[in-house]
């Protein structure tokens, strides 16, 4: 960890990696909150002279967190989001001063010469053969303004109507000017308050994600409907309770054996006045013909649209497909991952304690069998109809 030298940061990082390894952090939201708190601490206390040093520190911390628990996708998601915020804040801080300095120099040169005609450029610099400060025909922007964009886009190429060779020259001009404008006009330390404020906004989003996801609950659940869910999910709990304020419906909760986490959800929904029926997992297919919607919580949403969800979700999804019942997944945007399913198509992302399936007191039988207790199922995208996330 050559990038991280601060003892305080290393101490906080070791504490979080230890929690992740020992499974003391349970749940995607809790892991995301702890990761965000660590990122805020690093930005607040890290010593860096350039923005690249700060990015290197964040990346080094992120690698350690992901290696500690690679099956918790939200940790990597939060680190990538913080890195994007750092780059955006730095780009915003250096863009305006650079443009102002360039414009001041241009005004000064024009005042000295008394003319508004700049020095001619070379063929590699002047792409169209026109004054780069004169607006192009049919456009309200100048060549200089277009080259100050964040990137050379296809829309700009179509707008200017340049052939392929000139487009390459134009891209080289942009790259040169972008490198010149990337020179910092202020210290990287000056954006530390803005970064802390941006990270606090991420924390606020994580703390209010349950309410934001459940805001549209009444639009998806209608009166006298029967909805089915599985296991315990705080997102689903908040979603159904929010819908119960405007709709009267029946909730079927599969118990999600062997963890039996569905018992906690059924108890919570019943205490909120929702008509709740607890069923065993084996009865999911039998009751599916009466179900109007299947609403499930997601542990992680992968790049191809597949979902890691509580074990038993694939059973409910296949039963819903057979009866043409829509399958709805509720999850915050922090669970959206750019990763793909690198495991077996129906394999589990993680495994729980096998003693919940077959106790260790069955000593003779334990020596003859291998017991697996999958914690999650992979639900392919073709079995999913709707995703509901926070705005």
GROMACS .gro file of N, CA, C and O in nm, residues 235-296:
model
  248
  235UNK      N    1  -3.603  -0.290   0.160
  235UNK     CA    2  -3.660  -0.215   0.048
  235UNK      C    3  -3.803  -0.260   0.021
  235UNK      O    4  -3.894  -0.178   0.003
  236UNK      N    5  -3.825  -0.391   0.019
  236UNK     CA    6  -3.960  -0.444  -0.004
  236UNK      C    7  -4.051  -0.411   0.114
  236UNK      O    8  -4.170  -0.378   0.095
  237UNK      N    9  -3.998  -0.414   0.233
  237UNK     CA   10  -4.077  -0.379   0.351
  237UNK      C   11  -4.127  -0.235   0.342
  237UNK      O   12  -4.247  -0.207   0.362
  238UNK      N   13  -4.038  -0.141   0.310
  238UNK     CA   14  -4.079  -0.001   0.295
  238UNK      C   15  -4.173   0.017   0.177
  238UNK      O   16  -4.267   0.097   0.183
  239UNK      N   17  -4.150  -0.057   0.068
  239UNK     CA   18  -4.233  -0.045  -0.052
  239UNK      C   19  -4.376  -0.089  -0.024
  239UNK      O   20  -4.472  -0.019  -0.061
  240UNK      N   21  -4.393  -0.203   0.042
  240UNK     CA   22  -4.527  -0.254   0.069
  240UNK      C   23  -4.599  -0.169   0.174
  240UNK      O   24  -4.720  -0.146   0.164
  241UNK      N   25  -4.527  -0.123   0.273
  241UNK     CA   26  -4.590  -0.037   0.375
  241UNK      C   27  -4.635   0.095   0.315
  241UNK      O   28  -4.739   0.150   0.353
  242UNK      N   29  -4.557   0.149   0.222
  242UNK     CA   30  -4.595   0.272   0.155
  242UNK      C   31  -4.719   0.251   0.069
  242UNK      O   32  -4.810   0.336   0.067
  243UNK      N   33  -4.725   0.137   0.000
  243UNK     CA   34  -4.842   0.109  -0.083
  243UNK      C   35  -4.967   0.088   0.001
  243UNK      O   36  -5.078   0.120  -0.040
  244UNK      N   37  -4.950   0.034   0.122
  244UNK     CA   38  -5.065   0.007   0.209
  244UNK      C   39  -5.132   0.135   0.258
  244UNK      O   40  -5.247   0.130   0.304
  245UNK      N   41  -5.066   0.249   0.246
  245UNK     CA   42  -5.129   0.376   0.286
  245UNK      C   43  -5.240   0.415   0.192
  245UNK      O   44  -5.333   0.489   0.231
  246UNK      N   45  -5.236   0.369   0.066
  246UNK     CA   46  -5.336   0.406  -0.034
  246UNK      C   47  -5.408   0.285  -0.094
  246UNK      O   48  -5.510   0.304  -0.160
  247UNK      N   49  -5.357   0.168  -0.072
  247UNK     CA   50  -5.417   0.050  -0.134
  247UNK      C   51  -5.440  -0.057  -0.028
  247UNK      O   52  -5.365  -0.067   0.069
  248UNK      N   53  -5.543  -0.138  -0.051
  248UNK     CA   54  -5.570  -0.253   0.035
  248UNK      C   55  -5.541  -0.379  -0.047
  248UNK      O   56  -5.610  -0.405  -0.146
  249UNK      N   57  -5.443  -0.456  -0.007
  249UNK     CA   58  -5.401  -0.573  -0.083
  249UNK      C   59  -5.358  -0.682   0.014
  249UNK      O   60  -5.352  -0.662   0.136
  250UNK      N   61  -5.327  -0.798  -0.043
  250UNK     CA   62  -5.282  -0.913   0.034
  250UNK      C   63  -5.138  -0.946  -0.004
  250UNK      O   64  -5.104  -0.951  -0.122
  251UNK      N   65  -5.055  -0.968   0.096
  251UNK     CA   66  -4.915  -1.001   0.073
  251UNK      C   67  -4.889  -1.146   0.111
  251UNK      O   68  -4.916  -1.187   0.224
  252UNK      N   69  -4.838  -1.222   0.015
  252UNK     CA   70  -4.793  -1.359   0.041
  252UNK      C   71  -4.642  -1.356   0.058
  252UNK      O   72  -4.569  -1.310  -0.031
  253UNK      N   73  -4.592  -1.403   0.172
  253UNK     CA   74  -4.450  -1.396   0.203
  253UNK      C   75  -4.397  -1.539   0.214
  253UNK      O   76  -4.438  -1.615   0.303
  254UNK      N   77  -4.305  -1.575   0.124
  254UNK     CA   78  -4.238  -1.705   0.134
  254UNK      C   79  -4.130  -1.695   0.241
  254UNK      O   80  -4.060  -1.595   0.252
  255UNK      N   81  -4.116  -1.799   0.320
  255UNK     CA   82  -4.032  -1.791   0.439
  255UNK      C   83  -3.882  -1.791   0.411
  255UNK      O   84  -3.802  -1.758   0.497
  256UNK      N   85  -3.841  -1.830   0.290
  256UNK     CA   86  -3.699  -1.831   0.252
  256UNK      C   87  -3.616  -1.920   0.345
  256UNK      O   88  -3.522  -1.876   0.410
  257UNK      N   89  -3.652  -2.047   0.351
  257UNK     CA   90  -3.575  -2.142   0.431
  257UNK      C   91  -3.437  -2.162   0.370
  257UNK      O   92  -3.419  -2.146   0.248
  258UNK      N   93  -3.335  -2.196   0.447
  258UNK     CA   94  -3.342  -2.227   0.591
  258UNK      C   95  -3.321  -2.106   0.683
  258UNK      O   96  -3.326  -2.121   0.804
  259UNK      N   97  -3.297  -1.987   0.626
  259UNK     CA   98  -3.277  -1.871   0.712
  259UNK      C   99  -3.407  -1.825   0.777
  259UNK      O  100  -3.406  -1.763   0.883
  260UNK      N  101  -3.521  -1.855   0.710
  260UNK     CA  102  -3.653  -1.817   0.761
  260UNK      C  103  -3.665  -1.666   0.784
  260UNK      O  104  -3.734  -1.620   0.873
  261UNK      N  105  -3.596  -1.589   0.699
  261UNK     CA  106  -3.603  -1.444   0.712
  261UNK      C  107  -3.739  -1.389   0.674
  261UNK      O  108  -3.774  -1.277   0.712
  262UNK      N  109  -3.816  -1.469   0.599
  262UNK     CA  110  -3.951  -1.424   0.565
  262UNK      C  111  -4.041  -1.408   0.686
  262UNK      O  112  -4.138  -1.332   0.681
  263UNK      N  113  -4.011  -1.477   0.795
  263UNK     CA  114  -4.091  -1.462   0.916
  263UNK      C  115  -4.084  -1.319   0.969
  263UNK      O  116  -4.185  -1.264   1.015
  264UNK      N  117  -3.966  -1.258   0.963
  264UNK     CA  118  -3.950  -1.121   1.011
  264UNK      C  119  -4.029  -1.022   0.924
  264UNK      O  120  -4.094  -0.931   0.976
  265UNK      N  121  -4.026  -1.043   0.794
  265UNK     CA  122  -4.101  -0.954   0.705
  265UNK      C  123  -4.250  -0.970   0.726
  265UNK      O  124  -4.324  -0.871   0.731
  266UNK      N  125  -4.298  -1.095   0.739
  266UNK     CA  126  -4.441  -1.118   0.760
  266UNK      C  127  -4.488  -1.055   0.890
  266UNK      O  128  -4.596  -0.995   0.896
  267UNK      N  129  -4.408  -1.066   0.993
  267UNK     CA  130  -4.444  -1.007   1.121
  267UNK      C  131  -4.450  -0.854   1.112
  267UNK      O  132  -4.540  -0.790   1.166
  268UNK      N  133  -4.355  -0.796   1.039
  268UNK     CA  134  -4.352  -0.651   1.025
  268UNK      C  135  -4.470  -0.600   0.943
  268UNK      O  136  -4.532  -0.499   0.977
  269UNK      N  137  -4.502  -0.669   0.834
  269UNK     CA  138  -4.614  -0.626   0.751
  269UNK      C  139  -4.748  -0.641   0.825
  269UNK      O  140  -4.836  -0.555   0.815
  270UNK      N  141  -4.762  -0.749   0.899
  270UNK     CA  142  -4.887  -0.770   0.974
  270UNK      C  143  -4.905  -0.663   1.081
  270UNK      O  144  -5.017  -0.616   1.105
  271UNK      N  145  -4.796  -0.622   1.146
  271UNK     CA  146  -4.806  -0.517   1.247
  271UNK      C  147  -4.843  -0.383   1.186
  271UNK      O  148  -4.896  -0.295   1.256
  272UNK      N  149  -4.819  -0.365   1.056
  272UNK     CA  150  -4.856  -0.241   0.987
  272UNK      C  151  -4.998  -0.245   0.933
  272UNK      O  152  -5.040  -0.151   0.866
  273UNK      N  153  -5.072  -0.351   0.961
  273UNK     CA  154  -5.211  -0.361   0.918
  273UNK      C  155  -5.231  -0.419   0.780
  273UNK      O  156  -5.341  -0.411   0.725
  274UNK      N  157  -5.128  -0.480   0.723
  274UNK     CA  158  -5.138  -0.540   0.590
  274UNK      C  159  -5.182  -0.686   0.605
  274UNK      O  160  -5.130  -0.759   0.690
  275UNK      N  161  -5.277  -0.726   0.524
  275UNK     CA  162  -5.323  -0.865   0.524
  275UNK      C  163  -5.210  -0.954   0.473
  275UNK      O  164  -5.179  -0.954   0.354
  276UNK      N  165  -5.144  -1.029   0.561
  276UNK     CA  166  -5.021  -1.102   0.529
  276UNK      C  167  -5.041  -1.251   0.553
  276UNK      O  168  -5.099  -1.291   0.655
  277UNK      N  169  -4.993  -1.332   0.460
  277UNK     CA  170  -4.999  -1.477   0.470
  277UNK      C  171  -4.859  -1.532   0.452
  277UNK      O  172  -4.793  -1.506   0.350
  278UNK      N  173  -4.808  -1.605   0.550
  278UNK     CA  174  -4.676  -1.667   0.543
  278UNK      C  175  -4.690  -1.807   0.485
  278UNK      O  176  -4.771  -1.887   0.533
  279UNK      N  177  -4.612  -1.836   0.382
  279UNK     CA  178  -4.621  -1.966   0.315
  279UNK      C  179  -4.482  -2.029   0.308
  279UNK      O  180  -4.380  -1.958   0.307
  280UNK      N  181  -4.473  -2.161   0.299
  280UNK     CA  182  -4.342  -2.226   0.278
  280UNK      C  183  -4.297  -2.207   0.135
  280UNK      O  184  -4.377  -2.180   0.044
  281UNK      N  185  -4.169  -2.223   0.113
  281UNK     CA  186  -4.115  -2.204  -0.021
  281UNK      C  187  -4.173  -2.306  -0.120
  281UNK      O  188  -4.188  -2.275  -0.239
  282UNK      N  189  -4.206  -2.423  -0.073
  282UNK     CA  190  -4.260  -2.527  -0.162
  282UNK      C  191  -4.398  -2.494  -0.215
  282UNK      O  192  -4.444  -2.556  -0.312
  283UNK      N  193  -4.465  -2.395  -0.155
  283UNK     CA  194  -4.601  -2.359  -0.198
  283UNK      C  195  -4.602  -2.245  -0.298
  283UNK      O  196  -4.710  -2.201  -0.340
  284UNK      N  197  -4.485  -2.193  -0.337
  284UNK     CA  198  -4.481  -2.078  -0.427
  284UNK      C  199  -4.547  -2.111  -0.561
  284UNK      O  200  -4.628  -2.033  -0.611
  285UNK      N  201  -4.514  -2.225  -0.619
  285UNK     CA  202  -4.572  -2.259  -0.748
  285UNK      C  203  -4.722  -2.284  -0.737
  285UNK      O  204  -4.799  -2.249  -0.827
  286UNK      N  205  -4.766  -2.340  -0.625
  286UNK     CA  206  -4.908  -2.373  -0.610
  286UNK      C  207  -4.995  -2.247  -0.603
  286UNK      O  208  -5.108  -2.247  -0.653
  287UNK      N  209  -4.943  -2.139  -0.542
  287UNK     CA  210  -5.024  -2.018  -0.525
  287UNK      C  211  -5.002  -1.917  -0.637
  287UNK      O  212  -5.070  -1.814  -0.642
  288UNK      N  213  -4.909  -1.945  -0.728
  288UNK     CA  214  -4.874  -1.846  -0.829
  288UNK      C  215  -4.990  -1.812  -0.921
  288UNK      O  216  -4.999  -1.699  -0.972
  289UNK      N  217  -5.081  -1.904  -0.943
  289UNK     CA  218  -5.196  -1.875  -1.032
  289UNK      C  219  -5.288  -1.769  -0.975
  289UNK      O  220  -5.363  -1.706  -1.050
  290UNK      N  221  -5.281  -1.743  -0.844
  290UNK     CA  222  -5.365  -1.641  -0.782
  290UNK      C  223  -5.290  -1.509  -0.760
  290UNK      O  224  -5.349  -1.411  -0.715
  291UNK      N  225  -5.163  -1.510  -0.789
  291UNK     CA  226  -5.080  -1.393  -0.762
  291UNK      C  227  -5.085  -1.296  -0.880
  291UNK      O  228  -5.079  -1.336  -0.996
  292UNK      N  229  -5.097  -1.167  -0.849
  292UNK     CA  230  -5.097  -1.063  -0.953
  292UNK      C  231  -4.958  -1.010  -0.985
  292UNK      O  232  -4.931  -0.975  -1.100
  293UNK      N  233  -4.870  -1.003  -0.885
  293UNK     CA  234  -4.734  -0.954  -0.905
  293UNK      C  235  -4.639  -1.025  -0.810
  293UNK      O  236  -4.677  -1.059  -0.698
  294UNK      N  237  -4.517  -1.044  -0.856
  294UNK     CA  238  -4.409  -1.093  -0.771
  294UNK      C  239  -4.313  -0.976  -0.751
  294UNK      O  240  -4.255  -0.924  -0.847
  295UNK      N  241  -4.296  -0.933  -0.628
  295UNK     CA  242  -4.211  -0.818  -0.596
  295UNK      C  243  -4.097  -0.867  -0.507
  295UNK      O  244  -4.120  -0.918  -0.397
  296UNK      N  245  -3.975  -0.853  -0.556
  296UNK     CA  246  -3.857  -0.906  -0.487
  296UNK      C  247  -3.752  -0.797  -0.468
  296UNK      O  248  -3.751  -0.696  -0.541
   0.00000   0.00000   0.00000
